XYZ file of C-alpha atoms in Angstrom:
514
model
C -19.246 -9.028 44.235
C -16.152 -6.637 44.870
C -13.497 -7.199 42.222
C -9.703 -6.796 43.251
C -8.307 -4.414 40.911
C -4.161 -4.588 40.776
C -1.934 -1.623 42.641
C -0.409 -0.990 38.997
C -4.572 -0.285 37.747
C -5.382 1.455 40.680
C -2.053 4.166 40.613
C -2.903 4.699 37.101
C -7.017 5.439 37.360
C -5.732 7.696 40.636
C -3.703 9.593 38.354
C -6.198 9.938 35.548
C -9.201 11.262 37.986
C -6.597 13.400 39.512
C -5.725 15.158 36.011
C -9.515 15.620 34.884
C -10.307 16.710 38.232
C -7.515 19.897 37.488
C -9.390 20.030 34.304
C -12.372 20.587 35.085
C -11.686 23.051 37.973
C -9.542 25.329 35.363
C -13.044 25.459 33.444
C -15.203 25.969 36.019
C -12.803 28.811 37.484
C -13.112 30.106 34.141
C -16.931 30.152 33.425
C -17.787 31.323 36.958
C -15.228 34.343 36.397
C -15.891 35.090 33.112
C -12.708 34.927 32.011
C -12.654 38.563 33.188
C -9.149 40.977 32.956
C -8.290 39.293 36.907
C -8.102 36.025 35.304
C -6.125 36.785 32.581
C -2.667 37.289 34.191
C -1.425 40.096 32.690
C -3.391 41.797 30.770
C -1.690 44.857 28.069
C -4.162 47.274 26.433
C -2.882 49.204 23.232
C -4.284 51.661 20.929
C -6.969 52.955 23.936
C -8.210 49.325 24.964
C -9.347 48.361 21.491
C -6.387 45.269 21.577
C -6.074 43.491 25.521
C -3.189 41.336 25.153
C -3.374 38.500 27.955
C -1.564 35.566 28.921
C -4.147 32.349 29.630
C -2.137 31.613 32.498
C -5.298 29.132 34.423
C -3.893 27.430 31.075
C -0.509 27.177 31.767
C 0.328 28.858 28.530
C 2.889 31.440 27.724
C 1.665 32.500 24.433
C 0.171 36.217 24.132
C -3.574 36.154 22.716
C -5.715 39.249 21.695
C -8.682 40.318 21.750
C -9.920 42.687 19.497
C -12.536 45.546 20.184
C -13.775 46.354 15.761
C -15.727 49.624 15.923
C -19.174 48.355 14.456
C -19.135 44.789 15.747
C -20.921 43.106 18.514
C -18.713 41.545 20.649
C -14.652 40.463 20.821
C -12.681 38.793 18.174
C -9.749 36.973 20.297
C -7.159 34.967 18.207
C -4.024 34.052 19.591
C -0.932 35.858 18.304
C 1.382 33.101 17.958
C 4.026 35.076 20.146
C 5.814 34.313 23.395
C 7.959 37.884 23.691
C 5.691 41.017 24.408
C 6.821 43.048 21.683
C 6.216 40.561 18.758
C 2.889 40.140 20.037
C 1.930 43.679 19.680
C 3.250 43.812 15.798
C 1.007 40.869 15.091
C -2.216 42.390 16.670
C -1.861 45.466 15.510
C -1.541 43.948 12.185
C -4.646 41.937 12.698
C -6.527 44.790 13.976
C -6.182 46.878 10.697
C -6.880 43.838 8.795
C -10.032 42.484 10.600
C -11.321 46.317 10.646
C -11.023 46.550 6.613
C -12.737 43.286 6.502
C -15.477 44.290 8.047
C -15.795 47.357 6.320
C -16.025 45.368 3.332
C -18.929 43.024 4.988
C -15.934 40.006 5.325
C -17.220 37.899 8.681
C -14.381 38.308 10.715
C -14.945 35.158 12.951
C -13.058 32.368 11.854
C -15.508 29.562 10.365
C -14.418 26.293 10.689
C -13.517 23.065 7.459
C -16.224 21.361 8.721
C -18.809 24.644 8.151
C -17.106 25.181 4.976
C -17.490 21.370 3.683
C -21.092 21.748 4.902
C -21.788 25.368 2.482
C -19.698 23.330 0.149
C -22.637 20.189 0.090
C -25.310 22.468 0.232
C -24.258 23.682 -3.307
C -23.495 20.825 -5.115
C -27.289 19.800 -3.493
C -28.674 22.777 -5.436
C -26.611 21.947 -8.399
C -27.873 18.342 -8.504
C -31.582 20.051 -7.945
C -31.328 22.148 -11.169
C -29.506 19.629 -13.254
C -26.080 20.645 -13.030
C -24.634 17.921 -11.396
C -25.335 14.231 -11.098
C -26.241 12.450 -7.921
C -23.657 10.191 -8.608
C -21.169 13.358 -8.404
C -22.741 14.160 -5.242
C -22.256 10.411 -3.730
C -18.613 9.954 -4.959
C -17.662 13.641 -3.530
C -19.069 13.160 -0.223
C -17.133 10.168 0.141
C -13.861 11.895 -0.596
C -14.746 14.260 2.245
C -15.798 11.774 4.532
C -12.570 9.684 4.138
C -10.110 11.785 3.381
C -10.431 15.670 3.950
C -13.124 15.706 6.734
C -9.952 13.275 8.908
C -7.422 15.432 8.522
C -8.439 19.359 7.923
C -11.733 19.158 10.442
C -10.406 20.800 13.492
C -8.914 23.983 11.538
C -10.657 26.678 10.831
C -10.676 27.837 6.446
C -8.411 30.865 7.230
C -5.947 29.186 8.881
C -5.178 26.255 6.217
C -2.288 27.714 4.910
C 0.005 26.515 1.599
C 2.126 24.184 3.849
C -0.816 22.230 5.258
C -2.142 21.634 1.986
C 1.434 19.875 1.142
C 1.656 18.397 3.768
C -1.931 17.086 3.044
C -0.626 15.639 -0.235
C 2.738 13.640 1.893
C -0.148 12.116 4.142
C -2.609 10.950 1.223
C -0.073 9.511 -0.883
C 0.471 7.104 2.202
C -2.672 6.938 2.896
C -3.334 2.789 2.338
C 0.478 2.072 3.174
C 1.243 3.687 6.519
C -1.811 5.797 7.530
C -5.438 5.355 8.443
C -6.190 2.914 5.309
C -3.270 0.754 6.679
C -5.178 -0.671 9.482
C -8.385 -1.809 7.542
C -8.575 -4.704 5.259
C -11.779 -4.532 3.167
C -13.755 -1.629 2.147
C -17.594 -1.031 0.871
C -18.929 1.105 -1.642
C -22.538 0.838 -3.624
C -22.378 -0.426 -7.954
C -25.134 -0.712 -9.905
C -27.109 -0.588 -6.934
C -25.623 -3.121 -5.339
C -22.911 -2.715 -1.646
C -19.824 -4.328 -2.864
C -16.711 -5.401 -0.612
C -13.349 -5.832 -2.016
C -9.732 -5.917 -0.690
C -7.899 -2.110 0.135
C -5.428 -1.317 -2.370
C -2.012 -1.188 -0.494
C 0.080 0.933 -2.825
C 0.631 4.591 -2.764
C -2.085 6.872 -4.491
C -0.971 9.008 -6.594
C -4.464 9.354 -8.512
C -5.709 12.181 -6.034
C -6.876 14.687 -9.046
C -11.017 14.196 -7.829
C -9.429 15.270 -4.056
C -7.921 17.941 -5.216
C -10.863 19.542 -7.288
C -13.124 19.328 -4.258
C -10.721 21.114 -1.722
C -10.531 23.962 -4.319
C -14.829 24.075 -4.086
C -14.622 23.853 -0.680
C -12.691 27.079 -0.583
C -14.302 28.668 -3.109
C -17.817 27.819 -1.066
C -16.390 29.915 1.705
C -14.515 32.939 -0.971
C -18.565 32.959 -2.102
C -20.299 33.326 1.620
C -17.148 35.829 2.233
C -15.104 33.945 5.190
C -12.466 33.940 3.459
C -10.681 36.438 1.165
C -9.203 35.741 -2.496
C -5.523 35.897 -1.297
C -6.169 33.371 1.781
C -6.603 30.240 -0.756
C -3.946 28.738 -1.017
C -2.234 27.136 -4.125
C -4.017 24.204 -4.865
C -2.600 22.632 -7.323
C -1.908 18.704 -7.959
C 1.916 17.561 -8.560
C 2.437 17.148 -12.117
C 2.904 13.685 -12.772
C 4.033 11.516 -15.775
C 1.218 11.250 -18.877
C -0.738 8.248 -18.681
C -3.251 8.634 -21.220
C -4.252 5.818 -23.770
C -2.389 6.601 -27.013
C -5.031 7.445 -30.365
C -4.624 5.289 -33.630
C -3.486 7.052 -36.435
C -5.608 7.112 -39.596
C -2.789 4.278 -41.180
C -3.198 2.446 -37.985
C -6.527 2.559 -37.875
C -7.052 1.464 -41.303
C -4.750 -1.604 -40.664
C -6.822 -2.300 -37.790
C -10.429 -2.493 -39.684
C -8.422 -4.703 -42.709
C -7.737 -6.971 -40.029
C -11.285 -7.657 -38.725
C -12.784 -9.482 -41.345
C -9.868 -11.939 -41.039
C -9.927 -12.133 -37.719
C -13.702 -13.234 -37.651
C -13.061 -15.647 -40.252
C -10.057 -17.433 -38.435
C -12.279 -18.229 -35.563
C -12.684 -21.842 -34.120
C -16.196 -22.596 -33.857
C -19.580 -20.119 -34.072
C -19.121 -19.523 -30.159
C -15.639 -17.448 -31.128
C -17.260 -16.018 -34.146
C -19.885 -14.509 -32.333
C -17.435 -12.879 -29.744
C -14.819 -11.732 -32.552
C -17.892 -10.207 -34.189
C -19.025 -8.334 -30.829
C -15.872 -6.752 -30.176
C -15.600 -5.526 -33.782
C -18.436 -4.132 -33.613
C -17.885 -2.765 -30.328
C -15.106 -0.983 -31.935
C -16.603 0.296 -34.933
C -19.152 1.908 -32.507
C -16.936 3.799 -30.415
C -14.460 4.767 -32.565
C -17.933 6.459 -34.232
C -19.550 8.170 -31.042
C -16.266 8.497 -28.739
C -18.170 6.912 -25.827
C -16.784 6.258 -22.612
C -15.578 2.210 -22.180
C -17.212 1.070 -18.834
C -20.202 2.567 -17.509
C -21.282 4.476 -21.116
C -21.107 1.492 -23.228
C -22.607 -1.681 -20.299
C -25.569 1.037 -20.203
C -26.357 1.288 -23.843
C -29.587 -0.716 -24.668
C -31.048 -0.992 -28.006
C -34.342 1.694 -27.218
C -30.799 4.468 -26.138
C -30.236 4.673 -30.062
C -32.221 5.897 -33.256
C -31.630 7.385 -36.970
C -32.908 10.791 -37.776
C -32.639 13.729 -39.805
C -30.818 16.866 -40.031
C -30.415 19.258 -42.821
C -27.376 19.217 -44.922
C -25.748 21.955 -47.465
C -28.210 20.117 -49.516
C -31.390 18.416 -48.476
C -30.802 16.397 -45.035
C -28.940 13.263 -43.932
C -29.472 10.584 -41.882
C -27.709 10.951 -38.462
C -27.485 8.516 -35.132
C -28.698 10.141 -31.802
C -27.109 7.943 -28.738
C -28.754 8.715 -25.242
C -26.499 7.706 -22.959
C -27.938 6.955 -19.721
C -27.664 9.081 -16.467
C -26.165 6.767 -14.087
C -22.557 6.959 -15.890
C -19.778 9.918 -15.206
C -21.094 13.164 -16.058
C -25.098 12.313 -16.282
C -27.375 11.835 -19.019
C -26.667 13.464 -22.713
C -27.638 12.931 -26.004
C -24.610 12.037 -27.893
C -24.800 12.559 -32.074
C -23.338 10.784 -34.141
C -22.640 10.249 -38.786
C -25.143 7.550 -40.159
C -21.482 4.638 -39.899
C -22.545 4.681 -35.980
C -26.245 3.011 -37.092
C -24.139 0.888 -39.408
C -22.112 -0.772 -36.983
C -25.836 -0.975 -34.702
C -27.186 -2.696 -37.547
C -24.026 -5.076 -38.048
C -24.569 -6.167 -34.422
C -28.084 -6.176 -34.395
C -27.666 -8.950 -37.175
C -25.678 -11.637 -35.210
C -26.868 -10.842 -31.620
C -29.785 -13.286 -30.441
C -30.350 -9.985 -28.143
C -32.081 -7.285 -29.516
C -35.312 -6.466 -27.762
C -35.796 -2.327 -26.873
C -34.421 -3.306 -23.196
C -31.844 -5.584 -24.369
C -28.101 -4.141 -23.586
C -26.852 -3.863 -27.043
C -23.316 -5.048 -26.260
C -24.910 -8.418 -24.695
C -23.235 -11.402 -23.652
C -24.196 -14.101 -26.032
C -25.255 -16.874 -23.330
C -26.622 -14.561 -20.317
C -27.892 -11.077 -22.045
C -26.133 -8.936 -19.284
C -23.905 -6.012 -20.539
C -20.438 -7.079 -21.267
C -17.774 -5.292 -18.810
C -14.751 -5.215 -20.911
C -13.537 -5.842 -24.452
C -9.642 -5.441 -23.275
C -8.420 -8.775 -24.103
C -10.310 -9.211 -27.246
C -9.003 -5.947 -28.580
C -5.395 -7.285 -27.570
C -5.825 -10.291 -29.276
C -6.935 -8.641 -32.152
C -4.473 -5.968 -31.994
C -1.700 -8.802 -31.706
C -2.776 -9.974 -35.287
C -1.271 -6.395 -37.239
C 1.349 -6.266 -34.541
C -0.254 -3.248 -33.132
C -0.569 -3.960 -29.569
C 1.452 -0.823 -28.869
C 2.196 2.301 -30.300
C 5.616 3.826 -31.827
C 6.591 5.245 -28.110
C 5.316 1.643 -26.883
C 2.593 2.941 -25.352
C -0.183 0.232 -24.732
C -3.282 0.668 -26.587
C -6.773 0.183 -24.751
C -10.507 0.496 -25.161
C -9.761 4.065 -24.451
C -7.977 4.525 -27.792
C -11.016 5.030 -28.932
C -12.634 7.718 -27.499
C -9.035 9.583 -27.809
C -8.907 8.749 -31.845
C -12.665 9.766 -32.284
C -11.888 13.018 -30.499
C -8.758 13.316 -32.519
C -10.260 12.789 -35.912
C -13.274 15.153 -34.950
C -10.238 18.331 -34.514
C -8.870 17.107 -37.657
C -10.916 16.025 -40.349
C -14.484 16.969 -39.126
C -12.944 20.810 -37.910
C -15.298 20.669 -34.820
C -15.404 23.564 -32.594
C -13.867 22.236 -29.395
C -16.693 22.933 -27.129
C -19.165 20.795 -29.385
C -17.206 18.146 -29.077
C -17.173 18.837 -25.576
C -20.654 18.757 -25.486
C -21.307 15.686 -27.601
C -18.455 13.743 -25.509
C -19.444 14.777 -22.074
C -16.765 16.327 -20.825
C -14.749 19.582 -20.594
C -12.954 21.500 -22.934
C -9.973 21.591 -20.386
C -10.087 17.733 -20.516
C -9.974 17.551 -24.342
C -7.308 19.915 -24.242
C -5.736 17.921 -21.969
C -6.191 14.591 -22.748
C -8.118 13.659 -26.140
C -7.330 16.100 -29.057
C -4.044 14.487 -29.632
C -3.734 16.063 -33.090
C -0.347 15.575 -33.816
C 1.117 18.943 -36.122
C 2.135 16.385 -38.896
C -1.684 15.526 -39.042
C -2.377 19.054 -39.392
C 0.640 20.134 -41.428
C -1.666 22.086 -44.114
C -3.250 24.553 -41.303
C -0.015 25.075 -40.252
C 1.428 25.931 -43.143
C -0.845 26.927 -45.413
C -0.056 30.914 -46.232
C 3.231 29.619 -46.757
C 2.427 27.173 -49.492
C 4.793 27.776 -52.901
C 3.830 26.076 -55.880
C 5.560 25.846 -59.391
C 4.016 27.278 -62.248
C 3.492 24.142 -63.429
C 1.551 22.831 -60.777
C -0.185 26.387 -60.851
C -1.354 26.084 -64.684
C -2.677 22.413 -63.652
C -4.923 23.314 -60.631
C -5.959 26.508 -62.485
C -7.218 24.461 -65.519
C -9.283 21.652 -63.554
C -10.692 24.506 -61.499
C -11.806 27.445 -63.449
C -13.748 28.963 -60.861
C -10.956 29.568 -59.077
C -8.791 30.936 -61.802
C -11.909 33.008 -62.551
C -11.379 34.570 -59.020
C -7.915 34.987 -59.139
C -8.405 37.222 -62.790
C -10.771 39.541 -60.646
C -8.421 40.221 -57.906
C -5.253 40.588 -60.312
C -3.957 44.367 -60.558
C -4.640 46.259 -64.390
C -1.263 45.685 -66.276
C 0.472 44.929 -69.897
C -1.117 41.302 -71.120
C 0.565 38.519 -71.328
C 1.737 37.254 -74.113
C 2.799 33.977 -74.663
C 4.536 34.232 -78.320
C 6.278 37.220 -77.395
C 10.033 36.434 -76.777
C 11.626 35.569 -73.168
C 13.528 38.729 -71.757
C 16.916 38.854 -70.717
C 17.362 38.365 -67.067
C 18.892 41.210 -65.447
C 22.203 40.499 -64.142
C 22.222 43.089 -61.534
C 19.210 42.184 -59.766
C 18.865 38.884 -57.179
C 17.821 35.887 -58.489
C 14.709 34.112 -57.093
C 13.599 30.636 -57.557
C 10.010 30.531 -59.595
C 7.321 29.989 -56.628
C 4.296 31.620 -55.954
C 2.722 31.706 -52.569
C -1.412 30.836 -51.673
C -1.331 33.357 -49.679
C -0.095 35.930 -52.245
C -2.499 34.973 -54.686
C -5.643 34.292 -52.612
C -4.852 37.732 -50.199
């Protein structure tokens, strides 16, 4: 049955058959020519035909392109100047000539690749990374979902070369708004896969400012192409995130710290009924525990089950000592590691091991009483606890979290265990940028003696006194100490010279011990 279609509908579909028909003969006109010189309008050959300079007017375009004969190559290399006037066009190509001749000289593909070929080399390494250990499949999973959202959208149709410095910002403009007035503004849910499981939850309409993932993949996406030589060094541009205010979890000091353990025992005891007891208990020693092994809260600690820890050996200065190994599992943030820890971290294991009705080798070890699955969060426990010493923020009011934790063990570790930065790395699982960055927040008052050390004076006093309980020391101090006239203490004081400057009676460390 014919269907009347309205005069307004019909005008319109005319109009669109009538531009795609123009379309497609412009394309066909092109192929069956070849896009030889005769098609090209005019066509300007400079420096002996190795640049033709051409106008795509089948196009209707006014902009010069070139193509480029390289001495060497198979084929043309046509990019478009960028030029309307004659004469600018010929600066640029002559320009590009030299440069696209050098490259590939230097065996630098000349052909433009595209983002999308680049994001692909990209994948294919972190795939061989994975492969050999490297990096996690969960790495793999998140990053590939960065690209799919966010990069893939809006960098796709360029090729890596010609992403330059302002794109990227103006990358940065469009992700910030990402969930408020772009793309993410239209959807209302999204999916992702936990614990094995597809979750859907609401979309987050605020800015994101939290883009620091994003901006480490876009600088391996480059450096995938720097590596397979399609781009050079000096084409990358700066990729750098915006600096943006500190939001780290502050570290307990050693005095709060210690106000913190006084108050657990307390706490526990002040609880209404066994059911709060238990859970007061849990989160102390859920505290005790990281502030021992400087575990991740989350993924690290909901993993943990009972068979993940042991006590072993390892030799000391004199005989061994006993020492907690932690295998934390591979499904968290940076993959499986064995984590070490002092012989306190099997303490507070044992502590909980003693209340806990869950304690079987497959048991989580941070278990909820009633249903044995891993407890998500301690946050409002540690509040509440925190609320009892007044301690719920710091002197610059910052907010204390489960994440104090992890900061103060890596903070205590610089300080009073002296541990080379990259073994702490190691042992926490993450870089030694990041606890740079984020964890090692040794204040200098905390470290006030290796900072002034060689400029330590003491009185002779306080010299005779150390000297006397330590006679090793004074022993070593006689061996280093130049031949001279004894000293001798009955023989009477000599005048001070008046002439000369007077000096207070210090002696350095540093003199003596030089």
């Amino acid at each position: 049955m014919a269907v009347a279609l309205p005069k307004k509908s019909i005008s319109s579909t005319l109009a669109v058959v009538q531009r795609c028909s123009l379309v497609i003969l412009a394309v066909l006109h092109r192929n069956k020519l070849g896009l030889c010189e005769a098609e090209m309008g005019n066509v300007v050959h400079i420096l002996d035909g190795a640049i033709a300079l051409y106008q795509r007017l089948y196009m209707g375009t006014l902009t010069w392109t070139a193509r480029y004969k390289i001495k060497g190559h198979k084929g043309y290399v046509t990019k478009t100047t960028g030029k309307r006037d004659l004469d600018e066009a010929k600066e640029v190509a002559l320009e590009k000539f030299y440069e696209l001749t050098a490259d590939h000289r230097r065996g630098i593909a000349i052909h433009s690749r595209t983002f999308q070929r680049s994001v692909d080399a990209y994948l294919e390494d972190l795939a061989a990374a994975v492969a050999s250990g490297k990096k996690t499949a969960r790495t793999q999973r998140d990053n590939k979902a960065v690209i799919d959202r966010y990069l893939l959208p809006y960098f796709k149709s360029k090729a890596i070369d010609a992403i330059m410095q302002e794109h990227i910002e103006a990358y940065k403009i469009w992700r910030l708004n990402y969930w408020i007035s772009g793309p993410g503004s239209k959807e209302e849910t999204r999916e992702y896969m936990r614990g094995g499981r597809l979750i859907k939850a609401k979309m987050p309409k605020k800015a994101q400012t939290q883009r620091s993932g994003e901006i480490l993949i876009l600088k391996a996406i480059f450096k995938a192409a720097l590596k397979r030589k399609w781009i050079t060094r000096d084409q990358i541009p700066d990729i750098e995130e915006d600096p943006r205010e500190d939001n780290r979890r502050p570290a307990f000091s050693p005095s709060e710290w210690k106000r913190v353990e006084a108050a657990m025992g307390p706490y526990i005891e002040s609880a209404n009924g066994p059911v709060v007891q238990h859970d007061r208990k849990m989160l102390c020693g859920y505290m005790r525990f990281m502030f021992e092994t400087g575990l991740r809260p989350g993924k690290e600690h909901q993993q943990l089950r009972w068979e993940d820890c042991e006590l072993a050996e390892a030799k000391a200065e004199f005989g061994t000592r006993k020492i907690a190994h932690v295998h934390v599992r591979d499904d968290t943030k940076t993959g499986k590691r064995l984590a070490v820890s002092s012989e306190d971290t099997w303490s507070a294991l044992q502590y909980i091991k003693s209340f806990s009705p869950w304690t079987k080798p497959r048991d989580p070890v941070f278990a909820d009483r009633a249903t044995g699955k891993p407890i998500k969060s301690f946050i409002h426990g540690m509040e509440a606890l925190l609320k009892t010493v007044d301690l719920v923020t710091n002197r610059h009011g910052e907010k204390f979290a489960p994440y104090s934790l992890r900061h103060t063990y890596a903070t205590d570790r610089l300080i009073n265990g002296r541990v080379d930065v990259w073994l702490l790395a190691k042992n926490m699982g993450t870089s030694v940028e990041m606890i740079r960055k984020h964890y090692g927040q040794d204040e200098p008052q905390q470290r006030s003696e290796e900072l002034t050390h060689d400029k330590q004076q003491l009185d002779m006093k306080t010299w005779m006194d150390m000297l006397s309980e330590n006679p090793a020391m004074a022993e070593a101090l006689l061996r280093k100490a130049p031949e001279g006239p004894t000293f001798d203490p009955d023989a009477p004081e000599a005048e001070p010279d008046p002439n000369l400057p007077q000096r207070r009676a210090k002696i350095r460390l540093s003199d003596m011990l030089d």
